[in-house]
PDB file of C-alpha atoms in Angstrom:
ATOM      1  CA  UNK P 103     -74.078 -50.822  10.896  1.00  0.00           C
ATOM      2  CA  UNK P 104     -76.839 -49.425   8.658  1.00  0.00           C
ATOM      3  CA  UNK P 105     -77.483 -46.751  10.638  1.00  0.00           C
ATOM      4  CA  UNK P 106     -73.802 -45.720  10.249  1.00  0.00           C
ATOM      5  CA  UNK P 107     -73.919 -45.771   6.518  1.00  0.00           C
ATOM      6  CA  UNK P 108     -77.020 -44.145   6.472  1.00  0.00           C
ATOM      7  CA  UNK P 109     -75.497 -41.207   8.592  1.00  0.00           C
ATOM      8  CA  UNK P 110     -72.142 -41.500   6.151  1.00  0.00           C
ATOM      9  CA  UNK P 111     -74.490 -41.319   2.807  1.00  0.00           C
ATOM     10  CA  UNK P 112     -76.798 -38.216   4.677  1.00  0.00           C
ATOM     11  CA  UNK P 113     -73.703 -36.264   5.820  1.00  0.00           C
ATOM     12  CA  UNK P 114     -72.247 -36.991   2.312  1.00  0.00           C
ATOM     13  CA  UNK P 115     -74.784 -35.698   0.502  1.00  0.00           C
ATOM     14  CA  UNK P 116     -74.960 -32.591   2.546  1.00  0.00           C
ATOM     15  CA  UNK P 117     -71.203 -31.552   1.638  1.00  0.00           C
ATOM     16  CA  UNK P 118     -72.045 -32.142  -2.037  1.00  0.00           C
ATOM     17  CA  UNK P 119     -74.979 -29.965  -2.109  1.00  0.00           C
ATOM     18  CA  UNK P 120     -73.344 -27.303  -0.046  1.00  0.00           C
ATOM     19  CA  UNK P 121     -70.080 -27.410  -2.458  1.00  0.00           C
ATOM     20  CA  UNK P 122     -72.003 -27.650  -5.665  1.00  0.00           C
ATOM     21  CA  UNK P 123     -74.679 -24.984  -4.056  1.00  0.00           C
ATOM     22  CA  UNK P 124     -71.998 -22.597  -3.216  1.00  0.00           C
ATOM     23  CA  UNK P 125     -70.077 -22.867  -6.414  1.00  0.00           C
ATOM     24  CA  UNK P 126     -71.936 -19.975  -8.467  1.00  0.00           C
ATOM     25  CA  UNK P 127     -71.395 -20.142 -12.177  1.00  0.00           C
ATOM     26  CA  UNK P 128     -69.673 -18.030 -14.344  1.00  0.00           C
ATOM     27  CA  UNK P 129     -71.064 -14.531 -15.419  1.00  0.00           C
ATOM     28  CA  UNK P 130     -73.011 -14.420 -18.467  1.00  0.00           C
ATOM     29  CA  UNK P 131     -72.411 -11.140 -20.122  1.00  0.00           C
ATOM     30  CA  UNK P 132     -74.823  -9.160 -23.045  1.00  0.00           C
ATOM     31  CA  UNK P 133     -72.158  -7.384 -23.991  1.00  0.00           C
ATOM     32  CA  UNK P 134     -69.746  -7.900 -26.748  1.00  0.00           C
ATOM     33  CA  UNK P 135     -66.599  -6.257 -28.514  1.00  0.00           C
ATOM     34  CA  UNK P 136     -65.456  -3.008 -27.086  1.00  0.00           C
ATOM     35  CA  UNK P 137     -68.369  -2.743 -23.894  1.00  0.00           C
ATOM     36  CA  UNK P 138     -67.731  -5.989 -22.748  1.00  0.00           C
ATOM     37  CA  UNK P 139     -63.842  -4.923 -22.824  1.00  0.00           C
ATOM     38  CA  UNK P 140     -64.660  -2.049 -21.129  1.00  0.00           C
ATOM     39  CA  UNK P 141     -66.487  -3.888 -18.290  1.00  0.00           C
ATOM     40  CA  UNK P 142     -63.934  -6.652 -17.565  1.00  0.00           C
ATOM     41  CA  UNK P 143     -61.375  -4.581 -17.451  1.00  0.00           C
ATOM     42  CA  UNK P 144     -63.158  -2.194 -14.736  1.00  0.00           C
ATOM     43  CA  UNK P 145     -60.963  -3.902 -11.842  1.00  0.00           C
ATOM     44  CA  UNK P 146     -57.687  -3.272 -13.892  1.00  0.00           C
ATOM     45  CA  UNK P 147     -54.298  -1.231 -12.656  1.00  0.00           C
ATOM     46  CA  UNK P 148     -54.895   0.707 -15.677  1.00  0.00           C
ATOM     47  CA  UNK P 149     -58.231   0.376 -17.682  1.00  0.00           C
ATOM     48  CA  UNK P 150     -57.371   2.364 -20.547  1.00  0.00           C
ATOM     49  CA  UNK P 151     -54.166   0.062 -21.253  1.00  0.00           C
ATOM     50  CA  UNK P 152     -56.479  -3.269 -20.827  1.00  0.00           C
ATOM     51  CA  UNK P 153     -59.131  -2.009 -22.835  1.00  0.00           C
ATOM     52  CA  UNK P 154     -56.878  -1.518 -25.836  1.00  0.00           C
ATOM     53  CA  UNK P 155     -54.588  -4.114 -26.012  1.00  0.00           C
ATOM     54  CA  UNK P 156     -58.426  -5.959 -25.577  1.00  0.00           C
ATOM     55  CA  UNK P 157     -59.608  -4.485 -28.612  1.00  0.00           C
ATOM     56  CA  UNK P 158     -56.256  -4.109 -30.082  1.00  0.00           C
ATOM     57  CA  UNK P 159     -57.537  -7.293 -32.738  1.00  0.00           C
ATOM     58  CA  UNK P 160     -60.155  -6.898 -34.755  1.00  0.00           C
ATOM     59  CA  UNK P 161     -61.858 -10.089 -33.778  1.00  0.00           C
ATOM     60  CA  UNK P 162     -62.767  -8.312 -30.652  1.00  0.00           C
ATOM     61  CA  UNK P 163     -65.208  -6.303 -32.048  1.00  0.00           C
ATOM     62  CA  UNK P 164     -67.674  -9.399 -31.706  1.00  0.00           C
ATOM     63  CA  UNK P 165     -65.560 -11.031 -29.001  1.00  0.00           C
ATOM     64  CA  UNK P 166     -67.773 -12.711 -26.086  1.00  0.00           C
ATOM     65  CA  UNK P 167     -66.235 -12.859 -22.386  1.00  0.00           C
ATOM     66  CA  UNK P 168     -64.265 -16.080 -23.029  1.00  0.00           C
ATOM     67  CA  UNK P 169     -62.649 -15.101 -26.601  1.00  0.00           C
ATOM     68  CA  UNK P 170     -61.388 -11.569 -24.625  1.00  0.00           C
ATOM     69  CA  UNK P 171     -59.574 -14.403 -22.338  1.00  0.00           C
ATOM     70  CA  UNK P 172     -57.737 -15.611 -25.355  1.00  0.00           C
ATOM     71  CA  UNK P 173     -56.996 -12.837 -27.002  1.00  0.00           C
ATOM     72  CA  UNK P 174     -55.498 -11.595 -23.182  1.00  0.00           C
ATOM     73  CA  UNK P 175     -53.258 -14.189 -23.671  1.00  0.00           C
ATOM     74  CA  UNK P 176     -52.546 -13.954 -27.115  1.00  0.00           C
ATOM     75  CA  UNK P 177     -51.185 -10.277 -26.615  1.00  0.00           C
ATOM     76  CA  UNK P 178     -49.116 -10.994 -23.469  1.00  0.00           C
ATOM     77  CA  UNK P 179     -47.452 -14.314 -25.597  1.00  0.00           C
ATOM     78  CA  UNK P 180     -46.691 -11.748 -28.560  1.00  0.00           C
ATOM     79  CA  UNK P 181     -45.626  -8.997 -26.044  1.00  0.00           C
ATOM     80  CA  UNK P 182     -43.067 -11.790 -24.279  1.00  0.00           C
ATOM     81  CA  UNK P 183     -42.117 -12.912 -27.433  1.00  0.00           C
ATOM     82  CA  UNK P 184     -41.290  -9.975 -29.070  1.00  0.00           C
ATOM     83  CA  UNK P 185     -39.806  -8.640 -25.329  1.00  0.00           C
ATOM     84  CA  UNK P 186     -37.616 -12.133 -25.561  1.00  0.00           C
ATOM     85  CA  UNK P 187     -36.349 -11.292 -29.147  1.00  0.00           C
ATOM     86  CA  UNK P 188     -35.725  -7.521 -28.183  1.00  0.00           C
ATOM     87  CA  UNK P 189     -32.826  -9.239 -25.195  1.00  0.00           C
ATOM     88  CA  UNK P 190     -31.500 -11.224 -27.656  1.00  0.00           C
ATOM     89  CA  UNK P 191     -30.623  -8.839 -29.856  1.00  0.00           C
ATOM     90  CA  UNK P 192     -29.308  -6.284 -26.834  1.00  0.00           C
ATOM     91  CA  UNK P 193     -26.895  -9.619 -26.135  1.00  0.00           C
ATOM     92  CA  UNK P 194     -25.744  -9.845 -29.533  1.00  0.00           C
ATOM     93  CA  UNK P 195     -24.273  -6.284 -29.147  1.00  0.00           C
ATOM     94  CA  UNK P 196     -20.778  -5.550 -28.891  1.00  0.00           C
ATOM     95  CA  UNK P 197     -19.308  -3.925 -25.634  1.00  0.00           C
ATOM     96  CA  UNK P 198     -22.307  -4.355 -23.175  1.00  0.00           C
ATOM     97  CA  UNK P 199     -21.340  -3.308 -19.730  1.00  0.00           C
ATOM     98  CA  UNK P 200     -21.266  -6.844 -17.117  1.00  0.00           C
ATOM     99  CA  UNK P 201     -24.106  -5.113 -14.942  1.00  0.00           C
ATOM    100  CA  UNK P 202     -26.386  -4.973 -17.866  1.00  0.00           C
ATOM    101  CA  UNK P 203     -25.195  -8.252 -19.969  1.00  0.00           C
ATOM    102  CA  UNK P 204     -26.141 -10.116 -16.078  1.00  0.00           C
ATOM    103  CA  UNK P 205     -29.670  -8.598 -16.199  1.00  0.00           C
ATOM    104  CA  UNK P 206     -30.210  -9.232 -19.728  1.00  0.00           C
ATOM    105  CA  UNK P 207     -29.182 -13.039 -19.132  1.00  0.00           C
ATOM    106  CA  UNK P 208     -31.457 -13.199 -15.891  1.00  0.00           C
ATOM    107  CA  UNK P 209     -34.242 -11.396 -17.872  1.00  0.00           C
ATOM    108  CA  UNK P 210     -33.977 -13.476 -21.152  1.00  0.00           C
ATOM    109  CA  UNK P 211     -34.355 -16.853 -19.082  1.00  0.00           C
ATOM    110  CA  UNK P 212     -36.775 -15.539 -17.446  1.00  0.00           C
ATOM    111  CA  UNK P 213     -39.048 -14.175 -20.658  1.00  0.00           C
ATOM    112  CA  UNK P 214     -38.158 -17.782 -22.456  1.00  0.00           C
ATOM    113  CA  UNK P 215     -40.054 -19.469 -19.244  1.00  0.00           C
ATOM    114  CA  UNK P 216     -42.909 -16.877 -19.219  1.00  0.00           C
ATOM    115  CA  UNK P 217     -43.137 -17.645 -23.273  1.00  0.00           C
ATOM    116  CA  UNK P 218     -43.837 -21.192 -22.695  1.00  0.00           C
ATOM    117  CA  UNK P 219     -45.890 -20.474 -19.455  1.00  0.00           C
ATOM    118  CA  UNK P 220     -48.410 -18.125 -21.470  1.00  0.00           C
ATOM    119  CA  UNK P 221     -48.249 -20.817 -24.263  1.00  0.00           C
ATOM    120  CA  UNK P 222     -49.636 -23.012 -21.646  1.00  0.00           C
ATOM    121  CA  UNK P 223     -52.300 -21.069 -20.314  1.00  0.00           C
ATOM    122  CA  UNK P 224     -53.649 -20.792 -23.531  1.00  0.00           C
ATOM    123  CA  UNK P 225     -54.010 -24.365 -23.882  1.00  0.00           C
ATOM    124  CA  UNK P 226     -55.464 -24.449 -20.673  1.00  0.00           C
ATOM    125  CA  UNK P 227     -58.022 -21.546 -21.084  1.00  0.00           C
ATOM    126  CA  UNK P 228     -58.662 -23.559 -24.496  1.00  0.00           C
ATOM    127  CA  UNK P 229     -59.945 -26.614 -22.357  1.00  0.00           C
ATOM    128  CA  UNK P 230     -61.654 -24.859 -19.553  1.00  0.00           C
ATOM    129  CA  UNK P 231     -59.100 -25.362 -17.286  1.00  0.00           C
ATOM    130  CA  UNK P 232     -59.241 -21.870 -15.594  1.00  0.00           C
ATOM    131  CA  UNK P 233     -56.903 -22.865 -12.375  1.00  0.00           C
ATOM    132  CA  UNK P 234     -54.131 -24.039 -14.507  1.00  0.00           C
ATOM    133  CA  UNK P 235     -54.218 -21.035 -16.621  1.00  0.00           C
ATOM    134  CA  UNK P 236     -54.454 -19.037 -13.216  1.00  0.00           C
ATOM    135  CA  UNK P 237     -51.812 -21.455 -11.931  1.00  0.00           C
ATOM    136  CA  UNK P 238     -49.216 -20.611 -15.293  1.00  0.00           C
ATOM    137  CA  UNK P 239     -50.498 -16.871 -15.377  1.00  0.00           C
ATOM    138  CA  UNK P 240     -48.874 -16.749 -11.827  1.00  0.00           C
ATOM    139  CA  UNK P 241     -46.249 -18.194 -12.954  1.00  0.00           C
ATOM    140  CA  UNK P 242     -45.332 -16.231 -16.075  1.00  0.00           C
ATOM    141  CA  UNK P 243     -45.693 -12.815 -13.711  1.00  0.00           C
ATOM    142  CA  UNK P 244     -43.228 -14.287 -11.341  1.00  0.00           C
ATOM    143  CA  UNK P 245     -40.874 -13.989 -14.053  1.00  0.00           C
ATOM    144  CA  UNK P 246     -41.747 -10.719 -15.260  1.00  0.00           C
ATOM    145  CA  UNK P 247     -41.350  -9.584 -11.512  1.00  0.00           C
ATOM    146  CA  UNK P 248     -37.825 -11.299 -11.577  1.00  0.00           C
ATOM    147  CA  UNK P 249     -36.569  -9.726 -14.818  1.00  0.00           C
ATOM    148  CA  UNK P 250     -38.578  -5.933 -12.867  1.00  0.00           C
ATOM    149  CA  UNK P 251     -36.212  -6.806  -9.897  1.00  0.00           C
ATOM    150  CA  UNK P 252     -32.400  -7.308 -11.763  1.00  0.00           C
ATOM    151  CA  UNK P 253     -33.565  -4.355 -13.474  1.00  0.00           C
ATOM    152  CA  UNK P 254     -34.067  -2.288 -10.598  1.00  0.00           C
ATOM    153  CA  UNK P 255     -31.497  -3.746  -8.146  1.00  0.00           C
ATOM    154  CA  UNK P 256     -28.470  -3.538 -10.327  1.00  0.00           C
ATOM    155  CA  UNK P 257     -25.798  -1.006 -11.851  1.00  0.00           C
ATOM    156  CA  UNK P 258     -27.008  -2.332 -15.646  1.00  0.00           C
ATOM    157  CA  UNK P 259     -30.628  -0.983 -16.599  1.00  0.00           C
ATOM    158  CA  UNK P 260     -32.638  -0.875 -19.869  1.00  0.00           C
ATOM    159  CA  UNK P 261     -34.894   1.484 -19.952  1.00  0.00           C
ATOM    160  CA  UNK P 262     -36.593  -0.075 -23.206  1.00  0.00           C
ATOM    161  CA  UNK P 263     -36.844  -3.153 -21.228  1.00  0.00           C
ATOM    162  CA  UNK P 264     -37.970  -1.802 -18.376  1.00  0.00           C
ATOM    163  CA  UNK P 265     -40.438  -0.310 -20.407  1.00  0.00           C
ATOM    164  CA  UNK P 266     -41.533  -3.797 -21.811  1.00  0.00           C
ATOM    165  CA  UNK P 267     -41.681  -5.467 -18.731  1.00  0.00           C
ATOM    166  CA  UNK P 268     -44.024  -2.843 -17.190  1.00  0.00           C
ATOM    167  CA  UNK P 269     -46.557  -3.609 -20.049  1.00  0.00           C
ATOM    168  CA  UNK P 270     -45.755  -7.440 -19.921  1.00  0.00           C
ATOM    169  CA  UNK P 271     -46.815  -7.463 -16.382  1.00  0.00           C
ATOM    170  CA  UNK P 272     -49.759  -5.290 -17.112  1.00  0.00           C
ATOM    171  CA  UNK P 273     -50.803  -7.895 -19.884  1.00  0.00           C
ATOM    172  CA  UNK P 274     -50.731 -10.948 -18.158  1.00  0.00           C
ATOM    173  CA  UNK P 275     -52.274  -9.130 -14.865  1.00  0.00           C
ATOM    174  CA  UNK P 276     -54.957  -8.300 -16.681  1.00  0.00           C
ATOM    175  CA  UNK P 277     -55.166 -11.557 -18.367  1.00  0.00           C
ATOM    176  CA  UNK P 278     -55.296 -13.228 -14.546  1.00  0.00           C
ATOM    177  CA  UNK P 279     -58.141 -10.386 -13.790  1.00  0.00           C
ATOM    178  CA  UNK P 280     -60.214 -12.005 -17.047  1.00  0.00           C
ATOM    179  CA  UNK P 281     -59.789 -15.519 -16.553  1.00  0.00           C
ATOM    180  CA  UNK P 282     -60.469 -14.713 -12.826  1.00  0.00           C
ATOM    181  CA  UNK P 283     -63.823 -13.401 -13.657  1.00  0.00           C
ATOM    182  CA  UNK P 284     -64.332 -16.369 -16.448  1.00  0.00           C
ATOM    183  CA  UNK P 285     -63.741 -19.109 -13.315  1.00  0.00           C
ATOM    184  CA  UNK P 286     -66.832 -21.059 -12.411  1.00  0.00           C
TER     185      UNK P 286
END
């Protein structure tokens, strides 16, 4: 019997050390502001567009790697905020054609989710908890892929939004690449 508890504690202790051995921590960076921008947003779709909606508030300048994760956020909530006001107003207009009052309905659901979603992930990212926020980043570019695709696929198109959407789901992609790099 002891000898089977002593084999359960040894083999035990060898997955712990092997898990906690293999989980490397973050990155520590020396950079700050506008090169450490520059350097997590390497791996972007488009490292000019990360690298200024980065530095687009002036607490970046002295930003370290985990204050460039909120303000990630912080721009893609204002973007799908602001994206989520613009279809409201397009649905208050008179005289919309069906095709594009549909995708304007599917698309404002869809931005009021990704709203809350982002709102979310910045609570998360506020207490460390980078798989939730990778878990609700997901989540909110789901949405921004569902309001891309009744854009695309039907008759009623907005090119404004279309425009929006692109650079939504460039924000919060590029959020996900940051807090990707931030997970321990």
């Amino acid at each position: 019997m002891k000898m089977v508890g002593r084999i359960v504690l040894l083999f035990l202790s060898i997955v712990v050390t092997v898990v906690v051995a293999g989980k490397a921590p973050p990155p520590t960076f020396t950079e700050t502001g506008k090169a450490l921008a520059e350097k997590l947003c390497e791996k972007s779709e488009d490292k000019a567009f990360c690298v200024a909606s980065l530095t687009s508030h002036h607490e970046s300048e002295t930003a370290t790697a985990p204050k460039l994760g909120v303000i990630a956020l912080s721009v893609a909530s204002t973007n799908a905020s602001d994206t989520s006001f613009y279809i409201k107003s397009k649905l208050k207009q008179r005289n919309l054609e069906p095709a594009l009052e549909d995708t304007l309905d599917d698309c404002s659901k869809n931005y009021l989710d990704a709203v809350a979603q982002l709102d979310d992930s910045l609570a998360a990212l506020l207490a460390n908890a980078y798989i939730d926020v990778d878990i609700w980043l997901n989540t909110a570019i789901s949405d921004g892929e569902a309001c891309e695709d009744a854009l695309s696929e039907r008759a009623g198109n907005d090119a404004e939004l279309a425009r929006r959407n692109a650079n939504f789901l460039k924000l919060c992609k590029d959020a996900l690449l940051i807090n990707t790099i931030l997970t321990p």
